[in-house]
Amino acid sequence: MTTQAILQLVLYVAALALLAKLLGGYLARVFSGERTFADPVLAPVERTIYRLTGVDPQREMPWTTYAFALLAFSLFSVLALYLLQRVQGSLPLNPAGQGNVPPHLAFNTAVSFTTNTNWQSYLPEATVSHLTQMAGLTVQNFVSAAAGIAIAVALVRGLARHSAKAIGNFWVDLTRAVLWVLLPVAFVLALIFVSQGVVQNLDAPRQITTLPGEVQTIAQGPVASQEAIKMFGTNGGGFFNANSAHPFENPTPLTNLLQMLTIFAIPAGLTAMFGRMVGNPRQGWTVFGVMLALFLVGAVLTTVFEQQGNPRFPDAVDQRASASQAGGNMEGKETRFGISASALFATITTAASCGAVNAMHDAFTPLGGLVLLNNIAVGEVIFGGVGAGLYGFLIFAMLAVFIAGLMVGRTPEYIGKKIEPREMTFVTLTILVVPLLILGLTAIALVTERGLLGPLNPGPHGLTEVLYAYTSGAGNNGSAFAGLNANSNFYATTLGIAMLGGRFLMIVPILAVAGSLAAKKRVAATAGTFPTTGLLFGGLLCGVILIVAALTFFPAYALGPIVEHLMLRAGS
Amino acid sequence: MNTETPYRPLQLLRTAALLLLVLIVLTGLAYPLAVTGIAQLTMRDDANGSLVERDGVVVGSALIGQNFWGSSGYFWGRPSAAGSGYDANQSGGANLGPSNPALVTRIEASIAELRAANWERGDSPIPVDLVTTSASGLDPHISPAAAEYQAPRIARERGLSEDQVLALVRAHTEGRWLWVFGEERVNVLELNLALDALAPIGR
């Protein structure tokens, strides 16, 4: 790694830790219903919303009701977004004259944005109107993120409470996440983005004549407002096809840094919130530490692999880093970001189930791309999506204490709660569902004619494109090895299944765990209790997370990126 | 805590629909329109695409690259996979995998074209960004190395000394933010506009 790359990483991590601490305290206050500095402005808005929608904020829900409310809200979200796309051609705010989105694509996109995946089978510049971007996609950027936060908060309440029937009120958690957390930050961030050159208007594409005399059509739109929540809500769906590589979405190194920080901000903040809400900040920092360790390994590896460049490039190409160029594998990367800011962004966006890209992952070196794939495949728990990262991680924490319990022959406990067969059943379910979707659907795609029409690249790289797609879908990440042509009935449908399963088959068992934990009595810690803070537990957790992923995915990795790497080195 | 009277499913469905509606109005209309309003009032140029004018005519956006390949009097940007090249209504990368033979074939074609145009350089190595496509296909920048590589050709075509051209490149090189973030880069459109101002050809 270059000195600059190391410095960038150190400064990034320092800023992130600070953000986590600040945001953690704030989130804990927001979701415990305590007073915050924003109350004078937001509390009246909140009360109005409850009055309009008939919500009684004092009335809490058992986990079954909480899950029903979430599923109902998500169902209406899918329907509303599907409908909007299907009729956008006859609605206002469509200066480019986009037609109605075809059914398979509208279904895929509706599911994609509602599940916080933001996989994009469509070419935005040629498909969606400004109204769909705003009232459809931007809305789901907010509410799917808010729903994720709500579930994480509910699970934390399950651990923090004892002998309780309820885990919170979904309507209140959702509303407070939007009003107190997402909206104010997105608003400020959007204006900063505009000041850097991110466009924000309602215009049609603009035609100009370039210096060499060609006609160039430049797409426009309300980009900054969507860009801000796209990052802060770890959504990742680009206003443009090139996503955060597009100069109108991410024009400068400053916007790039802000985007990288806002992807991880809430996931990191939630770890600190967790520590506070269970009454032991060290529990939170242990989670943060494990996530950080796994993230750093990936960030360093990706940067090193990309900086090494591509051995296939002809000798005439100068890939060495120097004072006047970044060097390395610049295929699919932007000059202003070079290698280090592209590799770091890619590691963050895959670790965090964001899926925004500022470089084309398909063009990464085989091993650089493998790190990105693995970041998603471990279950989006390396900070992970907003909310999804924490609840996925806590599931792994319970698995880790269970394994530790087996080794010493004691009933496992986590945060003063006995982890018993009922919880372990749900834990196992949530850990199995994503690999099952990924490997099952990849296998189907690879043995069917219509599946094999997808990949752009030949050989093992084509296999990686398919594997990455279902991993991204089931992991609710949304980034792609974008050479894959996923705009077909086959991929739209199977990826839709992956996204729905990866979201809701996770959420329901997790809420069941939350409800079951909330009802338990708290057991006092004794000398025999396995401590769930500190290095020993952190190391065990890293091990569990990596071993589960390795056992599940190594054969697939071997057939895709690892073979491709060996081929490149061998020069064949 | 009040959980005694259970929620009725119909009541939950009604709340779900109403809350979604309220949030659509708040986050899907009020929020983006408010940002648009403030942006248009206070940062008009930035919000409308950072357009660049010459003699009162818009010649492009400072943030969007243009296709200069084949124009011998101009600095060339990077190869582009956006549409038929720098199509700013169809952004995207080439997505050729690192082992795809088509990638090497394409790079070899770019090398041949660059060497023919920059014959003063002979067989000297070419900076990697000049033969690889960017992620957006709209990259407005090249590395300083890529600009320097083209300096002898520009000097020849514009009747300038190579030192004059290199000085112009240096004057248009943007540094890293806070010395750490991003890379040093040259904006190709702005550099070419400056070149036209310094030593016009055929105008």
Short mmCIF file of C-alpha atoms in Angstrom, two decimals, chain A residues 74 79 133 215 294 447 483 487 551:
data_model
loop_
_atom_site.label_atom_id
_atom_site.label_comp_id
_atom_site.label_asym_id
_atom_site.label_seq_id
_atom_site.Cartn_x
_atom_site.Cartn_y
_atom_site.Cartn_z
CA SER A 74 -43.46 -3.28 3.07
CA LEU A 79 -47.35 -2.07 -4.52
CA GLN A 133 -36.95 8.92 -8.72
CA VAL A 215 -23.54 16.70 -29.85
CA LEU A 294 -12.92 -7.66 9.51
CA VAL A 447 -27.68 -25.04 -15.54
CA GLY A 483 -21.48 -7.02 -17.10
CA ASN A 487 -32.74 -7.19 -17.53
CA LEU A 551 -17.38 -23.58 4.76
#
